[in-house]
mmCIF file of C-alpha atoms in Angstrom:
data_model
loop_
_atom_site.group_PDB
_atom_site.id
_atom_site.type_symbol
_atom_site.label_atom_id
_atom_site.label_comp_id
_atom_site.label_asym_id
_atom_site.label_seq_id
_atom_site.Cartn_x
_atom_site.Cartn_y
_atom_site.Cartn_z
ATOM 1 C CA UNK A 1 117.924 149.320 64.690
ATOM 2 C CA UNK A 2 117.186 145.656 65.285
ATOM 3 C CA UNK A 3 114.505 145.611 62.584
ATOM 4 C CA UNK A 4 112.101 142.723 63.112
ATOM 5 C CA UNK A 5 112.866 140.235 65.879
ATOM 6 C CA UNK A 6 111.100 137.003 66.769
ATOM 7 C CA UNK A 7 111.137 134.853 69.886
ATOM 8 C CA UNK A 8 111.679 132.002 70.315
ATOM 9 C CA UNK A 9 113.893 130.819 67.439
ATOM 10 C CA UNK A 10 113.080 127.151 67.939
ATOM 11 C CA UNK A 11 110.356 125.301 69.804
ATOM 12 C CA UNK A 12 109.141 121.735 70.134
ATOM 13 C CA UNK A 13 105.596 121.167 71.349
ATOM 14 C CA UNK A 14 103.473 118.148 72.044
ATOM 15 C CA UNK A 15 100.059 117.868 70.436
ATOM 16 C CA UNK A 16 97.524 119.871 72.407
ATOM 17 C CA UNK A 17 100.007 122.228 74.051
ATOM 18 C CA UNK A 18 99.728 125.967 73.627
ATOM 19 C CA UNK A 19 102.304 128.633 72.948
ATOM 20 C CA UNK A 20 102.740 132.245 71.913
ATOM 21 C CA UNK A 21 105.198 133.547 69.342
ATOM 22 C CA UNK A 22 106.328 137.114 69.805
ATOM 23 C CA UNK A 23 107.235 139.517 67.019
ATOM 24 C CA UNK A 24 108.671 142.959 67.672
ATOM 25 C CA UNK A 25 109.667 145.716 65.260
ATOM 26 C CA UNK A 26 111.418 148.995 65.955
ATOM 27 C CA UNK A 27 110.746 150.690 62.613
ATOM 28 C CA UNK A 28 107.440 152.281 63.653
ATOM 29 C CA UNK A 29 105.613 150.291 60.979
ATOM 30 C CA UNK A 30 101.841 150.291 60.978
ATOM 31 C CA UNK A 31 101.395 146.944 59.231
ATOM 32 C CA UNK A 32 102.459 143.578 60.605
ATOM 33 C CA UNK A 33 102.005 140.049 59.300
ATOM 34 C CA UNK A 34 102.393 136.425 60.301
ATOM 35 C CA UNK A 35 103.298 133.864 57.622
ATOM 36 C CA UNK A 36 104.014 130.189 57.689
ATOM 37 C CA UNK A 37 106.442 128.558 55.288
ATOM 38 C CA UNK A 38 106.154 124.934 54.293
ATOM 39 C CA UNK A 39 108.168 123.106 51.605
ATOM 40 C CA UNK A 40 106.739 123.750 48.147
ATOM 41 C CA UNK A 41 104.027 126.059 49.521
ATOM 42 C CA UNK A 42 105.801 129.359 49.603
ATOM 43 C CA UNK A 43 104.775 131.866 52.250
ATOM 44 C CA UNK A 44 101.150 131.771 53.319
ATOM 45 C CA UNK A 45 99.572 134.598 55.277
ATOM 46 C CA UNK A 46 98.030 133.551 58.592
ATOM 47 C CA UNK A 47 96.875 136.862 60.105
ATOM 48 C CA UNK A 48 97.791 140.465 59.699
ATOM 49 C CA UNK A 49 97.303 143.819 61.394
ATOM 50 C CA UNK A 50 96.858 147.246 59.887
ATOM 51 C CA UNK A 51 97.468 149.056 63.144
ATOM 52 C CA UNK A 52 97.490 148.866 66.918
ATOM 53 C CA UNK A 53 94.409 147.120 68.229
ATOM 54 C CA UNK A 54 93.335 145.724 64.843
ATOM 55 C CA UNK A 55 93.794 142.266 63.351
ATOM 56 C CA UNK A 56 92.427 140.413 60.339
ATOM 57 C CA UNK A 57 92.455 136.893 58.931
ATOM 58 C CA UNK A 58 94.751 135.903 56.137
ATOM 59 C CA UNK A 59 94.811 132.871 53.892
ATOM 60 C CA UNK A 60 95.275 130.147 56.549
ATOM 61 C CA UNK A 61 93.982 131.478 59.912
ATOM 62 C CA UNK A 62 92.445 128.323 61.401
ATOM 63 C CA UNK A 63 94.065 127.166 64.635
ATOM 64 C CA UNK A 64 95.789 130.508 65.273
ATOM 65 C CA UNK A 65 94.925 133.698 67.121
ATOM 66 C CA UNK A 66 96.735 137.027 67.163
ATOM 67 C CA UNK A 67 96.856 140.238 69.150
ATOM 68 C CA UNK A 68 98.338 143.659 68.536
ATOM 69 C CA UNK A 69 98.081 145.508 71.839
ATOM 70 C CA UNK A 70 101.116 147.665 71.105
ATOM 71 C CA UNK A 71 102.153 149.048 67.741
ATOM 72 C CA UNK A 72 105.571 147.445 67.904
ATOM 73 C CA UNK A 73 104.431 143.950 68.912
ATOM 74 C CA UNK A 74 102.397 141.296 67.134
ATOM 75 C CA UNK A 75 101.692 138.031 68.939
ATOM 76 C CA UNK A 76 100.723 134.729 67.342
ATOM 77 C CA UNK A 77 99.062 132.141 69.538
ATOM 78 C CA UNK A 78 98.463 128.441 69.101
ATOM 79 C CA UNK A 79 95.811 127.326 71.597
ATOM 80 C CA UNK A 80 96.026 123.586 70.936
ATOM 81 C CA UNK A 81 98.955 122.673 68.727
ATOM 82 C CA UNK A 82 98.579 120.019 66.033
ATOM 83 C CA UNK A 83 101.261 118.234 63.971
ATOM 84 C CA UNK A 84 99.928 120.070 60.882
ATOM 85 C CA UNK A 85 101.202 123.283 62.466
ATOM 86 C CA UNK A 86 104.800 122.108 62.248
ATOM 87 C CA UNK A 87 106.329 124.840 60.120
ATOM 88 C CA UNK A 88 108.610 127.831 60.007
ATOM 89 C CA UNK A 89 106.809 130.988 61.085
ATOM 90 C CA UNK A 90 107.870 134.391 59.843
ATOM 91 C CA UNK A 91 106.733 137.741 61.065
ATOM 92 C CA UNK A 92 106.975 140.745 58.762
ATOM 93 C CA UNK A 93 106.188 144.434 58.888
ATOM 94 C CA UNK A 94 105.726 147.252 56.419
ATOM 95 C CA UNK A 95 105.379 151.004 56.652
ATOM 96 C CA UNK A 96 102.317 151.208 54.456
ATOM 97 C CA UNK A 97 99.851 148.774 53.000
ATOM 98 C CA UNK A 98 101.540 145.441 52.324
ATOM 99 C CA UNK A 99 100.439 145.038 48.753
ATOM 100 C CA UNK A 100 102.388 148.076 47.647
ATOM 101 C CA UNK A 101 105.221 148.394 50.157
ATOM 102 C CA UNK A 102 108.322 146.413 51.033
ATOM 103 C CA UNK A 103 107.890 143.852 53.768
ATOM 104 C CA UNK A 104 110.683 143.346 56.288
ATOM 105 C CA UNK A 105 110.930 139.852 57.693
ATOM 106 C CA UNK A 106 112.103 138.550 61.035
ATOM 107 C CA UNK A 107 114.519 135.607 61.340
ATOM 108 C CA UNK A 108 111.761 133.044 61.812
ATOM 109 C CA UNK A 109 110.629 130.537 64.423
ATOM 110 C CA UNK A 110 111.031 126.859 63.680
ATOM 111 C CA UNK A 111 108.183 124.992 65.366
ATOM 112 C CA UNK A 112 107.833 121.244 65.580
ATOM 113 C CA UNK A 113 104.658 119.687 66.954
ATOM 114 C CA UNK A 114 104.983 116.051 67.956
ATOM 115 C CA UNK B 1 91.122 134.291 45.140
ATOM 116 C CA UNK B 2 94.325 135.638 43.728
ATOM 117 C CA UNK B 3 96.936 133.028 42.859
ATOM 118 C CA UNK B 4 100.583 133.502 42.005
ATOM 119 C CA UNK B 5 102.326 130.598 40.330
ATOM 120 C CA UNK B 6 106.083 130.402 40.091
ATOM 121 C CA UNK B 7 108.191 128.028 37.997
ATOM 122 C CA UNK B 8 110.377 126.105 38.128
ATOM 123 C CA UNK B 9 110.236 124.827 41.703
ATOM 124 C CA UNK B 10 113.890 123.755 41.561
ATOM 125 C CA UNK B 11 116.806 124.721 39.354
ATOM 126 C CA UNK B 12 120.303 123.266 39.447
ATOM 127 C CA UNK B 13 122.981 125.072 37.466
ATOM 128 C CA UNK B 14 126.718 125.008 37.076
ATOM 129 C CA UNK B 15 128.491 128.129 38.207
ATOM 130 C CA UNK B 16 128.631 130.529 35.287
ATOM 131 C CA UNK B 17 125.362 129.393 33.722
ATOM 132 C CA UNK B 18 122.329 131.638 33.510
ATOM 133 C CA UNK B 19 119.148 131.174 35.535
ATOM 134 C CA UNK B 20 115.574 132.360 35.058
ATOM 135 C CA UNK B 21 112.481 132.025 37.223
ATOM 136 C CA UNK B 22 108.982 132.933 36.056
ATOM 137 C CA UNK B 23 105.972 134.218 37.918
ATOM 138 C CA UNK B 24 102.349 134.300 36.725
ATOM 139 C CA UNK B 25 99.350 135.825 38.446
ATOM 140 C CA UNK B 26 95.702 134.900 37.963
ATOM 141 C CA UNK B 27 94.767 138.581 38.273
ATOM 142 C CA UNK B 28 96.205 141.904 37.181
ATOM 143 C CA UNK B 29 98.697 143.232 39.717
ATOM 144 C CA UNK B 30 99.499 146.722 40.874
ATOM 145 C CA UNK B 31 103.098 145.711 41.452
ATOM 146 C CA UNK B 32 105.384 142.703 41.707
ATOM 147 C CA UNK B 33 108.026 142.276 44.362
ATOM 148 C CA UNK B 34 110.953 139.860 44.440
ATOM 149 C CA UNK B 35 112.550 138.431 47.552
ATOM 150 C CA UNK B 36 115.567 136.194 48.147
ATOM 151 C CA UNK B 37 115.877 133.727 51.003
ATOM 152 C CA UNK B 38 119.280 132.236 51.732
ATOM 153 C CA UNK B 39 119.324 128.683 53.131
ATOM 154 C CA UNK B 40 118.281 128.838 56.779
ATOM 155 C CA UNK B 41 117.514 132.531 56.491
ATOM 156 C CA UNK B 42 114.549 134.787 56.031
ATOM 157 C CA UNK B 43 113.162 136.479 52.898
ATOM 158 C CA UNK B 44 114.915 139.696 51.994
ATOM 159 C CA UNK B 45 113.444 142.254 49.619
ATOM 160 C CA UNK B 46 115.228 142.620 46.292
ATOM 161 C CA UNK B 47 113.118 144.900 44.137
ATOM 162 C CA UNK B 48 109.666 146.147 43.249
ATOM 163 C CA UNK B 49 108.292 146.676 39.739
ATOM 164 C CA UNK B 50 105.264 148.869 39.201
ATOM 165 C CA UNK B 51 104.978 149.892 35.561
ATOM 166 C CA UNK B 52 103.722 147.767 32.694
ATOM 167 C CA UNK B 53 106.688 146.393 30.711
ATOM 168 C CA UNK B 54 109.171 147.650 33.292
ATOM 169 C CA UNK B 55 112.702 146.242 33.293
ATOM 170 C CA UNK B 56 115.132 146.804 36.141
ATOM 171 C CA UNK B 57 118.676 145.588 36.638
ATOM 172 C CA UNK B 58 120.748 144.973 39.732
ATOM 173 C CA UNK B 59 124.248 143.963 38.633
ATOM 174 C CA UNK B 60 123.768 140.439 37.183
ATOM 175 C CA UNK B 61 120.038 140.319 38.028
ATOM 176 C CA UNK B 62 117.402 141.481 35.522
ATOM 177 C CA UNK B 63 113.770 141.821 36.531
ATOM 178 C CA UNK B 64 110.874 142.205 34.106
ATOM 179 C CA UNK B 65 107.195 143.020 34.585
ATOM 180 C CA UNK B 66 104.877 141.951 31.786
ATOM 181 C CA UNK B 67 102.876 144.312 29.631
ATOM 182 C CA UNK B 68 99.608 143.012 31.066
ATOM 183 C CA UNK B 69 100.987 143.240 34.635
ATOM 184 C CA UNK B 70 100.186 139.568 35.216
ATOM 185 C CA UNK B 71 103.616 138.019 34.839
ATOM 186 C CA UNK B 72 107.215 138.669 35.755
ATOM 187 C CA UNK B 73 110.626 137.109 35.494
ATOM 188 C CA UNK B 74 113.978 137.208 37.232
ATOM 189 C CA UNK B 75 117.066 136.404 35.197
ATOM 190 C CA UNK B 76 120.525 135.924 36.682
ATOM 191 C CA UNK B 77 123.461 136.085 34.307
ATOM 192 C CA UNK B 78 126.546 133.977 35.014
ATOM 193 C CA UNK B 79 125.454 132.543 38.347
ATOM 194 C CA UNK B 80 127.812 132.464 41.307
ATOM 195 C CA UNK B 81 127.748 130.283 44.413
ATOM 196 C CA UNK B 82 126.565 133.312 46.367
ATOM 197 C CA UNK B 83 123.333 133.251 44.327
ATOM 198 C CA UNK B 84 122.089 130.048 45.998
ATOM 199 C CA UNK B 85 118.794 130.308 47.792
ATOM 200 C CA UNK B 86 115.081 130.534 47.169
ATOM 201 C CA UNK B 87 113.709 133.327 45.028
ATOM 202 C CA UNK B 88 110.135 134.399 45.636
ATOM 203 C CA UNK B 89 107.927 136.647 43.617
ATOM 204 C CA UNK B 90 105.046 138.350 45.370
ATOM 205 C CA UNK B 91 102.140 139.945 43.582
ATOM 206 C CA UNK B 92 100.683 143.047 45.133
ATOM 207 C CA UNK B 93 97.304 144.663 44.740
ATOM 208 C CA UNK B 94 96.341 148.217 45.495
ATOM 209 C CA UNK B 95 93.945 147.145 48.246
ATOM 210 C CA UNK B 96 96.780 145.714 50.264
ATOM 211 C CA UNK B 97 97.134 142.063 49.500
ATOM 212 C CA UNK B 98 100.574 140.593 48.777
ATOM 213 C CA UNK B 99 100.486 137.003 47.534
ATOM 214 C CA UNK B 100 103.700 135.026 47.370
ATOM 215 C CA UNK B 101 104.581 132.461 44.758
ATOM 216 C CA UNK B 102 105.851 129.038 45.814
ATOM 217 C CA UNK B 103 109.449 130.066 45.208
ATOM 218 C CA UNK B 104 112.259 128.689 43.051
ATOM 219 C CA UNK B 105 115.093 126.947 44.858
ATOM 220 C CA UNK B 106 118.376 127.658 43.079
ATOM 221 C CA UNK B 107 121.402 125.437 43.560
ATOM 222 C CA UNK B 108 124.716 126.455 42.003
ATOM 223 C CA UNK B 109 127.404 123.795 41.582
ATOM 224 C CA UNK B 110 130.969 125.136 41.600
#
C-alpha cells in the first residue's frame, strides 16, 4: 500500500496563477483533510471531507476550494494564488471521524507564491 | 473555538538529557493524539490517549493525559539524536474535530 500520496511535491507560482494539488489514498478511508503548515503555527485545517461528494470548511478555508469526486481522491485548488499562501500543504486521511481516529499524512507539497 | 496550546516552541538538549513538552486545551477533550514530524518529513502518529489520568509508555517516551482531560505531556528520557524533530499534540473531540498544537521543535546535540 502506498498510503497517502500527494502531487506535486514542489511548486512555484506567480501571484494570480491557479493550481490544483492532488491527494490520493489507497486505504479506503472515508475522511480526508487538507492542512497547511507554517512556522510557529502548527497544522491548520483548510477543508475536509467526510465522504465522497461531501466537503466542509475548516479553520482557514479562504482562498481555497476542494472537491471529492472519488472516495480515494481529494483535490485542493487555489484559484488566484497569493504570497500569503506560501506554505507546506499536507493531506491526511482517517478511517473514521478525525477527532477520534488516527490521521495518516501524505509527504506534503511545498508551495511558494512569488 | 477550541484552542490547543503547546509549550515550549523550541527545546535544545544535549544527548542523554530528558525532554518534556506540554499541551493544554481550552476545552475538555475526548482524546489526545501525539504526532512526530522529522525534519523535512510529514507528521506520523505516535499514540492516542483516551482515559482521564491515562499514562502510556513507548520505550523511552512517556505520555500522560490529565485528570480533567484538558492537558497532556510527552516526556522523553535520555534523548538520542534520532529523537530530533517536531512533536505535535492534537486534541480530539467526539464530534470529529482534531485541533493541533503549534508543536515543539526538539534539537539534540551529540
